Coordinates of C-alpha atoms in Angstrom, one line a residue:
M1435 CA -29.8 9.7 -20.3
R1436 CA -29.7 13.5 -20.5
M1437 CA -29.0 15.1 -17.1
S1438 CA -31.5 17.8 -17.9
Q1439 CA -34.2 15.2 -17.6
M1440 CA -32.7 13.2 -14.7
F1441 CA -34.9 12.9 -11.6
G1442 CA -32.9 13.8 -8.4
M1443 CA -30.5 16.6 -7.6
T1444 CA -26.9 16.4 -6.5
L1445 CA -26.0 18.2 -3.3
R1446 CA -23.1 20.5 -2.8
D1447 CA -22.5 19.8 0.9
N1448 CA -22.5 16.8 3.2
P1449 CA -26.0 16.3 4.7
K1450 CA -26.1 16.7 8.5
E1451 CA -27.6 13.2 8.9
A1452 CA -24.8 11.4 7.2
Q1453 CA -23.0 9.1 9.6
A1454 CA -20.3 7.7 7.2
N1455 CA -18.5 8.9 4.1
S1456 CA -20.4 6.4 1.9
H1457 CA -23.7 7.7 3.4
A1458 CA -22.8 11.3 2.6
L1459 CA -21.6 10.4 -0.9
L1460 CA -24.6 8.4 -1.9
L1461 CA -26.9 11.2 -0.6
R1462 CA -24.9 14.0 -2.4
A1463 CA -24.8 12.0 -5.6
A1464 CA -28.6 11.5 -5.6
F1465 CA -28.2 7.7 -5.4
I1466 CA -30.5 7.5 -2.3
R1467 CA -33.0 9.5 -0.3
Q1468 CA -34.0 8.7 3.3
L1469 CA -37.6 8.3 4.2
G1470 CA -37.2 7.3 7.8
A1471 CA -34.9 5.4 10.2
G1472 CA -33.3 2.6 8.2
L1473 CA -35.6 3.3 5.2
F1474 CA -34.3 4.5 1.9
T1475 CA -35.5 5.2 -1.6
L1476 CA -33.2 4.2 -4.5
M1477 CA -33.1 7.0 -6.9
P1478 CA -32.3 6.4 -10.6
F1479 CA -28.6 6.4 -10.2
G1480 CA -28.8 4.1 -7.2
K1481 CA -31.3 1.8 -8.8
R1482 CA -29.0 1.3 -11.9
S1483 CA -26.0 0.5 -9.7
I1484 CA -28.0 -1.9 -7.5
D1485 CA -29.4 -3.6 -10.7
K1486 CA -25.9 -4.2 -11.9
I1487 CA -24.7 -5.6 -8.6
E1488 CA -27.7 -8.0 -8.6
N1489 CA -27.0 -9.0 -12.1
I1490 CA -23.4 -9.9 -11.2
I1491 CA -24.9 -11.9 -8.3
R1492 CA -27.3 -13.7 -10.7
E1493 CA -24.5 -14.5 -13.1
E1494 CA -22.4 -16.1 -10.3
M1495 CA -25.3 -18.0 -8.9
N1496 CA -26.3 -19.3 -12.3
A1497 CA -22.7 -20.4 -12.9
I1498 CA -22.9 -22.8 -9.9
K1499 CA -26.2 -24.2 -11.2
G1500 CA -28.6 -21.9 -9.3
Q1501 CA -32.3 -21.6 -10.3
E1502 CA -34.0 -18.3 -9.5
I1503 CA -37.3 -18.1 -7.7
T1504 CA -39.2 -15.5 -5.7
M1505 CA -40.6 -16.2 -2.2
P1506 CA -43.1 -14.0 -0.3
V1507 CA -42.1 -11.3 2.1
V1508 CA -45.2 -11.9 4.2
N1509 CA -45.1 -15.3 6.0
P1510 CA -47.7 -17.2 8.0
A1511 CA -46.5 -17.7 11.6
D1512 CA -47.2 -21.4 11.4
I1513 CA -44.0 -22.2 9.5
W1514 CA -41.9 -20.2 11.9
K1515 CA -43.5 -22.0 14.8
E1516 CA -42.7 -25.3 13.1
S1517 CA -39.0 -24.5 13.0
G1518 CA -39.1 -23.0 16.5
R1519 CA -37.8 -19.6 15.5
W1520 CA -41.1 -17.9 16.2
Y1521 CA -40.1 -18.3 19.8
Q1522 CA -36.4 -17.7 19.4
V1523 CA -36.4 -14.4 17.5
G1524 CA -36.9 -11.3 19.5
S1525 CA -38.4 -7.9 18.6
E1526 CA -36.4 -7.6 15.3
M1527 CA -39.2 -9.7 13.8
S1528 CA -42.3 -7.7 12.9
R1529 CA -45.4 -9.7 13.8
F1530 CA -49.0 -8.9 13.0
V1531 CA -52.4 -10.5 12.7
D1532 CA -54.3 -10.6 9.4
R1533 CA -57.9 -9.8 8.9
V1534 CA -59.1 -13.3 9.9
G1535 CA -56.9 -13.5 13.0
R1536 CA -54.0 -15.5 11.7
D1537 CA -50.5 -14.7 13.1
M1538 CA -48.2 -13.4 10.4
C1539 CA -44.8 -11.9 10.1
L1540 CA -42.5 -10.0 7.7
A1541 CA -39.7 -12.3 6.6
M1542 CA -36.3 -11.6 8.0
T1543 CA -34.9 -14.5 6.0
H1544 CA -36.5 -17.4 4.1
E1545 CA -35.3 -20.8 5.5
E1546 CA -38.8 -21.7 6.6
V1547 CA -40.4 -20.9 3.3
M1548 CA -37.7 -22.8 1.5
T1549 CA -38.2 -25.8 3.7
T1550 CA -41.9 -25.9 2.9
L1551 CA -41.0 -25.9 -0.8
I1552 CA -38.6 -28.8 -0.3
R1553 CA -41.2 -30.9 1.5
S1554 CA -43.7 -30.3 -1.3
D1555 CA -41.4 -30.7 -4.3
V1556 CA -38.5 -32.9 -3.4
R1557 CA -39.3 -36.6 -3.2
S1558 CA -36.3 -38.7 -4.3
Y1559 CA -32.5 -38.7 -4.0
K1560 CA -32.5 -38.5 -7.8
Q1561 CA -33.5 -34.8 -7.5
L1562 CA -30.5 -33.9 -5.4
P1563 CA -28.2 -32.0 -5.3
M1564 CA -30.0 -28.8 -6.2
M1565 CA -29.6 -25.1 -5.6
V1566 CA -32.2 -22.3 -5.8
Y1567 CA -32.0 -18.6 -5.0
H1568 CA -34.0 -15.4 -4.9
I1569 CA -33.4 -11.7 -4.7
Q1570 CA -36.0 -10.3 -2.4
T1571 CA -36.9 -7.6 0.1
K1572 CA -36.3 -8.4 3.8
W1573 CA -37.4 -6.6 6.9
R1574 CA -35.6 -6.5 10.3
D1575 CA -36.7 -4.0 12.8
D1576 CA -33.2 -3.1 13.8
P1577 CA -33.0 -0.9 16.9
R1578 CA -29.9 0.9 15.7
P1579 CA -30.0 1.6 11.9
R1580 CA -27.0 3.6 10.9
A1581 CA -24.6 4.8 8.2
G1582 CA -27.0 4.9 5.3
L1583 CA -27.2 1.6 3.5
I1584 CA -24.7 -0.1 5.8
R1585 CA -27.3 -0.9 8.4
V1586 CA -31.0 -0.6 7.5
R1587 CA -34.3 -2.1 8.4
E1588 CA -35.7 -2.7 4.9
F1589 CA -33.2 -4.1 2.5
T1590 CA -32.8 -6.5 -0.5
M1591 CA -30.8 -9.7 -0.2
K1592 CA -29.9 -12.6 -2.4
D1593 CA -30.7 -15.8 -0.5
S1594 CA -29.6 -19.1 -2.0
Y1595 CA -30.3 -22.5 -0.6
T1596 CA -28.5 -25.7 -1.4
L1597 CA -30.2 -29.1 -1.0
D1598 CA -28.1 -32.3 -0.7
R1599 CA -28.3 -35.9 0.3
D1600 CA -25.5 -35.8 2.8
E1601 CA -22.9 -33.7 4.5
E1602 CA -20.3 -34.5 1.7
G1603 CA -22.6 -32.9 -0.9
L1604 CA -23.2 -29.9 1.3
D1605 CA -19.4 -29.4 1.6
V1606 CA -19.1 -29.3 -2.2
Q1607 CA -21.9 -26.7 -2.6
Y1608 CA -20.6 -24.7 0.4
R1609 CA -17.2 -24.3 -1.2
R1610 CA -18.7 -23.4 -4.5
H1611 CA -20.5 -20.5 -2.8
Y1612 CA -17.4 -19.5 -1.0
Q1613 CA -15.6 -19.0 -4.3
A1614 CA -18.7 -17.5 -6.0
Y1615 CA -18.8 -14.9 -3.2
Y1616 CA -15.2 -13.9 -3.8
N1617 CA -16.0 -13.7 -7.5
I1618 CA -18.9 -11.3 -6.8
F1619 CA -16.8 -9.0 -4.5
N1620 CA -13.9 -9.0 -6.9
R1621 CA -16.2 -8.1 -9.8
C1622 CA -17.5 -5.2 -7.7
S1623 CA -13.8 -4.2 -7.0
L1624 CA -14.4 -4.6 -3.2
P1625 CA -11.7 -6.2 -1.2
A1626 CA -13.0 -8.9 1.2
I1627 CA -11.8 -11.5 3.6
S1628 CA -13.6 -14.5 5.1
V1629 CA -13.8 -15.3 8.8
R1630 CA -15.5 -18.0 10.9
S1631 CA -18.7 -16.6 12.4
D1632 CA -21.5 -17.4 14.8
V1633 CA -24.4 -19.3 13.3
G1634 CA -26.8 -17.1 15.3
M1635 CA -30.5 -17.5 14.7
M1636 CA -29.9 -19.4 11.5
G1637 CA -28.7 -22.4 13.4
G1638 CA -26.6 -25.2 11.9
K1639 CA -23.0 -26.2 12.4
T1640 CA -20.6 -23.9 10.5
A1641 CA -20.7 -20.4 9.1
H1642 CA -18.4 -17.9 7.4
E1643 CA -18.8 -14.2 7.1
F1644 CA -17.3 -12.1 4.3
M1645 CA -16.0 -8.9 5.7
Y1646 CA -15.0 -5.5 4.2
L1647 CA -12.4 -4.1 6.5
T1648 CA -13.1 -0.5 7.5
P1649 CA -13.0 1.6 10.6
I1650 CA -16.8 2.3 10.3
G1651 CA -17.5 -1.4 10.7
E1652 CA -19.5 -2.6 13.8
D1653 CA -17.9 -6.1 13.8
T1654 CA -14.6 -6.7 15.5
L1655 CA -12.5 -9.3 13.6
I1656 CA -9.7 -11.3 15.3
L1657 CA -6.9 -12.1 12.9
C1658 CA -3.6 -13.8 13.0
E1659 CA -1.0 -12.6 10.5
K1660 CA 1.3 -15.5 11.2
C1661 CA -1.1 -18.4 10.1
G1662 CA -4.1 -16.6 8.6
Y1663 CA -6.6 -17.6 11.2
G1664 CA -9.6 -15.3 11.3
G1665 CA -12.8 -15.1 13.2
N1666 CA -15.5 -12.7 14.2
R1667 CA -14.9 -11.7 17.8
Q1668 CA -18.3 -13.3 18.6
V1669 CA -16.9 -16.8 18.0
A1670 CA -13.1 -16.4 17.7
D1671 CA -11.0 -18.9 19.7
F1672 CA -7.9 -17.9 21.5
I1673 CA -5.3 -19.0 24.0
K1674 CA -6.4 -17.7 27.4
P1675 CA -3.5 -16.4 29.6
N1676 CA -2.6 -18.6 32.5
A1677 CA -3.7 -17.6 36.0
I1678 CA -1.3 -16.7 38.8
P1679 CA -1.0 -20.0 40.6
G1680 CA -1.3 -20.5 44.4
D1681 CA -3.0 -22.4 47.1
P1682 CA -6.5 -21.1 48.2
L1683 CA -6.2 -18.5 50.9
P1684 CA -8.9 -17.4 53.4
M1685 CA -11.4 -14.8 52.2
E1686 CA -10.6 -11.3 53.3
K1687 CA -13.0 -8.3 53.2
V1688 CA -11.1 -5.1 52.3
E1689 CA -12.2 -1.5 52.1
T1690 CA -11.9 -0.2 48.5
P1691 CA -13.2 3.4 48.3
H1692 CA -14.0 4.8 44.9
C1693 CA -13.2 1.5 43.1
N1694 CA -16.1 1.1 40.8
T1695 CA -14.2 -0.5 37.9
V1696 CA -11.9 -3.5 37.7
A1697 CA -9.0 -1.2 36.5
E1698 CA -9.5 1.1 39.5
L1699 CA -9.7 -1.9 41.9
V1700 CA -6.5 -3.7 40.9
K1701 CA -4.6 -0.4 40.8
F1702 CA -5.7 0.4 44.3
L1703 CA -4.8 -3.1 45.6
G1704 CA -1.5 -3.3 43.6
M1705 CA -2.7 -6.4 41.8
E1706 CA -2.9 -7.6 38.1
L1707 CA -6.1 -7.6 36.1
K1708 CA -5.9 -11.4 35.9
Q1709 CA -6.3 -11.5 39.7
A1710 CA -9.8 -10.0 39.6
A1711 CA -13.2 -11.5 39.0
K1712 CA -15.3 -9.2 36.7
A1713 CA -19.0 -9.5 37.3
L1714 CA -21.5 -8.5 34.6
M1715 CA -25.2 -8.5 35.2
M1716 CA -27.6 -9.1 32.3
T1717 CA -31.3 -9.8 31.8
I1718 CA -32.3 -12.4 29.1
V1719 CA -35.5 -13.3 27.4
T1720 CA -36.1 -17.0 26.8
G1721 CA -38.8 -19.5 25.9
E1722 CA -42.2 -19.3 24.3
D1723 CA -43.5 -17.1 27.1
D1724 CA -40.7 -14.5 26.8
E1725 CA -39.6 -15.2 30.3
E1726 CA -37.1 -12.7 31.7
Q1727 CA -34.3 -14.1 33.8
F1728 CA -31.4 -12.3 35.7
V1729 CA -27.9 -13.5 34.8
L1730 CA -24.7 -12.9 36.6
A1731 CA -21.7 -13.6 34.3
V1732 CA -18.2 -13.8 35.7
V1733 CA -15.0 -13.5 33.6
R1734 CA -11.5 -12.8 34.7
G1735 CA -10.4 -9.2 34.9
D1736 CA -8.0 -9.5 32.0
M1737 CA -10.8 -10.5 29.6
D1738 CA -14.2 -9.2 28.4
L1739 CA -17.5 -11.0 28.3
N1740 CA -18.6 -12.3 24.9
E1741 CA -22.3 -11.6 24.9
T1742 CA -22.9 -13.8 21.9
K1743 CA -21.4 -16.9 23.6
L1744 CA -23.4 -16.2 26.7
A1745 CA -26.7 -15.7 24.7
N1746 CA -26.0 -18.9 22.8
L1747 CA -25.3 -20.9 25.9
L1748 CA -28.5 -19.8 27.6
K1749 CA -30.6 -19.9 24.4
A1750 CA -31.6 -16.2 24.9
K1751 CA -33.8 -14.5 22.4
E1752 CA -32.8 -11.1 23.6
M1753 CA -30.3 -9.9 26.2
R1754 CA -29.7 -6.5 27.8
P1755 CA -27.8 -5.0 30.8
A1756 CA -29.8 -5.5 34.0
T1757 CA -31.3 -2.5 35.6
E1758 CA -30.2 -1.3 39.1
D1759 CA -33.5 -2.6 40.6
E1760 CA -33.0 -6.0 39.0
I1761 CA -29.4 -6.2 40.4
L1762 CA -30.6 -5.3 43.9
D1763 CA -33.4 -7.7 43.7
A1764 CA -30.9 -10.5 43.0
G1765 CA -29.1 -9.6 46.2
L1766 CA -26.2 -7.8 44.5
V1767 CA -24.8 -4.3 44.8
P1768 CA -24.0 -2.4 41.5
G1769 CA -20.3 -1.8 41.1
Y1770 CA -19.5 -4.2 44.0
A1771 CA -21.1 -7.5 42.8
S1772 CA -19.9 -11.0 43.0
P1773 CA -21.5 -14.5 43.1
V1774 CA -21.1 -14.5 46.8
G1775 CA -24.5 -13.4 48.0
L1776 CA -26.4 -14.1 44.8
K1777 CA -30.0 -14.8 45.8
K1778 CA -31.8 -15.4 42.5
G1779 CA -31.0 -15.8 38.8
I1780 CA -28.5 -17.8 36.8
C1781 CA -24.7 -17.7 37.5
V1782 CA -22.3 -18.4 34.6
V1783 CA -18.6 -18.3 35.0
D1784 CA -15.9 -18.5 32.3
D1785 CA -14.0 -21.8 32.1
V1786 CA -10.8 -20.2 33.4
I1787 CA -12.4 -19.1 36.7
P1788 CA -12.2 -22.5 38.4
N1789 CA -8.5 -22.6 37.7
S1790 CA -7.8 -19.0 38.8
P1791 CA -7.3 -19.1 42.5
N1792 CA -7.5 -16.2 45.0
L1793 CA -9.4 -13.7 42.8
V1794 CA -10.7 -10.4 44.2
G1795 CA -14.4 -9.7 43.7
G1796 CA -17.2 -7.6 45.0
A1797 CA -18.4 -7.9 48.6
N1798 CA -21.9 -6.9 47.6
E1799 CA -21.4 -3.9 49.9
A1800 CA -20.6 -0.4 48.6
G1801 CA -17.0 0.4 49.1
Y1802 CA -15.8 -3.1 49.8
H1803 CA -14.4 -6.1 48.0
I1804 CA -13.4 -9.6 49.0
K1805 CA -9.9 -10.9 48.4
N1806 CA -9.2 -14.6 47.8
L1807 CA -12.4 -15.7 46.2
N1808 CA -12.1 -19.4 45.0
Y1809 CA -14.6 -21.2 42.8
G1810 CA -16.0 -24.3 44.4
R1811 CA -15.1 -23.3 47.9
D1812 CA -16.8 -19.9 48.1
Y1813 CA -19.5 -20.2 45.4
Q1814 CA -20.9 -22.4 42.6
A1815 CA -22.2 -21.6 39.2
D1816 CA -25.0 -23.0 37.1
H1817 CA -22.8 -23.1 34.1
V1818 CA -19.0 -23.2 33.6
A1819 CA -18.3 -22.4 29.9
D1820 CA -16.2 -20.4 27.5
I1821 CA -17.9 -16.9 27.7
A1822 CA -14.8 -14.7 27.3
A1823 CA -14.1 -12.6 24.2
A1824 CA -11.0 -12.8 22.1
A1825 CA -9.0 -9.6 21.9
E1826 CA -5.9 -8.1 20.4
G1827 CA -2.7 -9.4 22.0
F1828 CA -4.0 -12.8 23.0
G1829 CA -2.5 -16.0 21.6
C1830 CA -3.7 -17.7 18.4
I1831 CA -5.3 -21.0 19.0
N1832 CA -3.7 -22.4 15.8
C1833 CA -0.1 -21.3 15.9
G1834 CA 0.4 -19.5 19.1
G1835 CA 1.1 -16.2 17.3
T1836 CA -0.2 -12.9 18.6
L1837 CA -3.7 -12.0 17.5
G1838 CA -4.7 -8.6 16.1
A1839 CA -8.1 -6.9 15.9
V1840 CA -9.6 -4.9 13.1
R1841 CA -13.1 -3.5 12.3
G1842 CA -15.2 -4.6 9.4
V1843 CA -18.7 -4.7 7.8
E1844 CA -20.3 -8.0 7.0
I1845 CA -21.0 -8.1 3.2
G1846 CA -22.0 -11.7 2.9
N1847 CA -22.5 -14.9 4.9
I1848 CA -22.8 -18.6 4.3
F1849 CA -24.2 -21.3 6.6
K1850 CA -24.1 -25.0 6.8
L1851 CA -27.6 -25.5 8.1
G1852 CA -27.4 -29.3 7.9
T1853 CA -30.8 -30.9 8.9
R1854 CA -31.8 -28.2 11.4
Y1855 CA -34.9 -27.1 9.4
S1856 CA -35.6 -30.3 7.4
E1857 CA -35.9 -32.4 10.6
S1858 CA -38.0 -29.9 12.5
M1859 CA -40.3 -29.2 9.5
G1860 CA -40.4 -32.7 7.9
A1861 CA -38.6 -32.1 4.6
H1862 CA -37.4 -35.6 3.6
Y1863 CA -36.4 -37.5 0.5
L1864 CA -36.3 -41.2 -0.2
D1865 CA -32.8 -42.7 -0.6
K1866 CA -31.8 -45.5 -2.9
D1867 CA -33.2 -48.1 -0.4
G1868 CA -36.5 -46.3 -0.2
K1869 CA -35.8 -44.9 3.4
K1870 CA -36.8 -41.4 4.4
Q1871 CA -33.8 -39.1 5.0
P1872 CA -33.8 -35.4 5.9
V1873 CA -32.6 -33.0 3.2
V1874 CA -29.2 -31.5 4.1
M1875 CA -29.4 -27.8 3.6
G1876 CA -27.1 -24.7 3.2
S1877 CA -28.1 -21.0 3.3
Y1878 CA -26.2 -18.2 1.7
G1879 CA -26.8 -14.4 1.8
I1880 CA -25.6 -11.1 0.3
G1881 CA -27.2 -7.7 0.7
S1882 CA -27.0 -5.6 -2.5
G1883 CA -27.5 -2.2 -0.9
R1884 CA -24.8 -2.8 1.7
L1885 CA -22.5 -3.9 -1.0
L1886 CA -23.0 -0.7 -2.9
A1887 CA -22.4 1.4 0.3
C1888 CA -19.1 -0.5 0.9
V1889 CA -17.9 0.1 -2.6
A1890 CA -18.6 3.8 -2.1
E1891 CA -16.8 3.7 1.2
E1892 CA -13.8 2.0 -0.5
H1893 CA -13.6 3.9 -3.8
N1894 CA -13.6 7.7 -3.3
D1895 CA -11.5 10.8 -3.0
E1896 CA -12.1 14.3 -1.8
R1897 CA -14.2 15.1 -4.9
G1898 CA -16.6 12.1 -4.8
M1899 CA -16.9 8.5 -5.7
I1900 CA -14.7 6.5 -8.1
L1901 CA -17.0 3.7 -9.1
P1902 CA -15.8 0.6 -10.9
I1903 CA -17.2 0.3 -14.4
S1904 CA -18.9 -3.0 -13.5
I1905 CA -21.5 -1.3 -11.2
A1906 CA -21.4 2.4 -12.1
P1907 CA -24.8 3.7 -13.2
Y1908 CA -23.3 4.8 -16.5
Q1909 CA -20.0 3.9 -18.2
V1910 CA -19.4 7.3 -19.8
Q1911 CA -20.4 10.8 -18.6
M1912 CA -20.3 13.2 -21.6
V1913 CA -19.9 16.9 -20.5
L1914 CA -21.0 19.5 -23.0
L1915 CA -19.2 22.9 -22.7
S1916 CA -21.4 25.2 -24.7
G1917 CA -22.1 28.9 -24.9
K1918 CA -23.2 31.7 -27.2
K1919 CA -21.7 32.1 -30.7
L1920 CA -19.2 29.2 -30.5
N1921 CA -17.8 28.0 -33.7
P1922 CA -18.0 25.1 -34.2
D1923 CA -21.0 24.7 -31.9
P1924 CA -20.2 21.8 -29.6
A1925 CA -23.9 21.1 -28.9
E1926 CA -24.5 19.8 -32.4
A1927 CA -21.5 17.5 -32.2
A1928 CA -22.4 16.3 -28.7
D1929 CA -25.9 15.5 -29.7
K1930 CA -24.7 13.3 -32.6
L1931 CA -22.0 11.6 -30.4
Y1932 CA -24.6 10.9 -27.8
E1933 CA -26.8 9.1 -30.4
D1934 CA -23.8 7.2 -31.8
L1935 CA -22.7 6.0 -28.4
M1936 CA -26.1 4.8 -27.5
A1937 CA -26.5 3.0 -30.8
A1938 CA -23.2 1.2 -30.1
G1939 CA -24.5 0.0 -26.7
I1940 CA -22.4 2.3 -24.6
E1941 CA -24.2 3.6 -21.4
V1942 CA -24.0 7.4 -21.6
L1943 CA -25.0 10.1 -19.1
Y1944 CA -25.1 13.3 -21.2
D1945 CA -24.7 16.5 -19.2
D1946 CA -26.6 18.8 -21.5
R1947 CA -27.6 21.2 -18.7
S1948 CA -27.0 25.0 -19.1
E1949 CA -24.7 25.0 -16.1
P1950 CA -21.2 26.4 -15.8
A1951 CA -18.3 24.1 -16.6
G1952 CA -17.2 23.9 -13.0
I1953 CA -20.5 22.6 -11.8
K1954 CA -20.6 19.9 -14.5
F1955 CA -17.1 18.7 -13.8
T1956 CA -17.9 18.7 -10.0
D1957 CA -20.9 16.6 -10.6
A1958 CA -19.0 14.2 -12.9
D1959 CA -16.4 13.6 -10.1
L1960 CA -19.1 13.3 -7.4
L1961 CA -21.0 10.7 -9.4
G1962 CA -17.9 8.7 -9.9
T1963 CA -18.6 7.8 -13.5
P1964 CA -15.6 5.8 -14.8
I1965 CA -15.1 7.7 -18.0
R1966 CA -15.6 11.5 -18.6
V1967 CA -15.8 12.8 -22.2
T1968 CA -15.7 16.6 -22.6
V1969 CA -17.0 18.1 -25.8
S1970 CA -15.8 21.7 -26.3
A1971 CA -15.4 24.1 -29.2
R1972 CA -11.7 24.5 -28.6
N1973 CA -11.0 20.7 -29.0
L1974 CA -13.5 20.3 -31.8
K1975 CA -11.4 22.8 -33.9
N1976 CA -8.7 20.1 -33.8
G1977 CA -11.3 17.3 -34.4
E1978 CA -10.7 15.9 -30.9
L1979 CA -12.5 15.1 -27.6
E1980 CA -11.0 15.1 -24.2
V1981 CA -11.2 11.8 -22.3
K1982 CA -10.4 11.3 -18.6
R1983 CA -10.7 8.2 -16.4
R1984 CA -12.2 9.0 -13.0
D1985 CA -9.4 6.9 -11.4
S1986 CA -6.7 8.9 -13.0
D1987 CA -5.6 12.6 -12.9
E1988 CA -4.4 12.5 -16.5
A1989 CA -6.6 13.5 -19.4
F1990 CA -5.9 12.6 -23.1
M1991 CA -7.3 13.3 -26.5
I1992 CA -9.0 11.0 -29.0
P1993 CA -10.1 11.8 -32.6
M1994 CA -13.8 12.8 -32.9
D1995 CA -14.3 10.6 -36.0
S1996 CA -13.2 7.4 -34.1
A1997 CA -14.6 8.3 -30.7
V1998 CA -17.0 5.3 -30.6
E1999 CA -14.3 2.8 -31.3
K2000 CA -11.8 4.3 -28.9
L2001 CA -14.3 4.5 -26.1
Q2002 CA -15.4 0.9 -26.7
E2003 CA -11.7 -0.1 -26.4
L2004 CA -11.3 1.8 -23.2
I2005 CA -14.5 0.3 -21.7
A2006 CA -13.3 -3.2 -22.7
Q2007 CA -9.9 -2.5 -21.1
M2008 CA -11.5 -1.4 -17.8
F2009 CA -13.7 -4.5 -17.7
Q2010 CA -10.7 -6.7 -18.3
E2011 CA -8.9 -5.0 -15.4
I2012 CA -11.8 -6.1 -13.2
R2013 CA -11.9 -9.6 -14.7
D2014 CA -8.2 -10.0 -13.9
K2015 CA -9.1 -9.7 -10.2
V2016 CA -11.4 -12.8 -10.3
V2017 CA -9.1 -15.5 -9.1
E2018 CA -9.3 -18.9 -7.4
V2019 CA -9.3 -18.4 -3.6
P2020 CA -8.2 -21.2 -1.2
F2021 CA -10.9 -22.4 1.2
T2022 CA -10.1 -21.6 4.8

């Protein structure tokens, strides 16, 4: 492709709207253009990179016996009502009514559609195991789209679905996907780790997330360097510190002026954080009728509330902080709340609270707290459960080592759905004895746009992106340095080389623009093209071309008459460097 004909212009400066380095780089390099919040157009460079990522995904899915299909983006509500998720998913799902009054929605994911296909096309155990996948548009009306392609509302994902007779078969296909995902990330030169994760709205028993570690990530990962344990903070297990022991003491109301936080409270009273009861007030939405309920959650002062655990426990579709009016209506006082005095709503306490005597908590009176609160004697809860969040410094549940915390972006996920959808939607097969059995399912997703953004976030320098050859829009960027009355004229040589490289199957971006050399070199670095070839009159006098890898500061010369062969060798070398990263990964 000639850059003089390329649609889209590179930008010199970081756009004001850029929220992450990758966002700025992709905008500046004309890979993407923003239409609205979480809505992006893929420009020619971006489309070529995304196509390459998706082809890598296809190759790895085909290698584990996947069959590609395409399922609709628009779904009838009936199938989501069958699975129950119509009533479980909140406002992220976009619902509408078609022209004849039928409830419809835009697909956030495709488990329901897949299950309808299973019940229509799978009859016998002889058809199983099986795996199908598609690469399709998704829509989630995310309230907080951010950081360019990292978090969007409309996006493209690869969904694959495994179909098995039993859990043992699911285990095999799950582990195949686990390895295939690492193959995909390694072929894109993106470092990734896997952690246990929450099954969320997908349901099922087990899930893993594949994470790219970066400070811009919204997920907090809890890791143990000693034994390798890893989990998303939403589900990570940990050893909870022991409480300070003691016999229950009489309740005592104490004045605590200007103590609106737990930290201020324990400092004022000369106590430890673990001696406080931290009250958090939420409002949840549940059920088919979107009923709102007030929730008072209590964790010990040395821990934080895990909202995912709380939402899962209460089967909440949505959850938000309670308003001041809602708190007062429940009989509580903001900043001084405790279960003592709760008039309405649901009370949930963390499972360490019953074994933590003599805690200090709010008196539900401004400026006052109560010392020596004891569960069971002074108040009861509707639920006692693990609702505390893991954090850096706590003990590892596996080995007792000290846990650490890092930030990351989810770049893929895999779920053992089991029979969650097949049983609710009637997707069965006949076993060897002619008995109906539910198909055992797995679901696996990767977002291609987010993957590109993470590669840009990982591979860059102060000049621009440094894209791996496997997903760069072009393998070679040829820069023509031309001018008046040059002898030999490099334009003629560059035109011929361009044709020869294309004939040899090399992907070439030919910068034939009448721009100064500085601008051309700046754009080549910004775009991150793996190999830059410079054609100039000075080097042509010696029958040579200058070649520079984007990931190196050193340039070298190659003979003009063997340029095609030399560049083919270099491209093959760079692909081999990527293939060498594809290794067997132990399943954890």
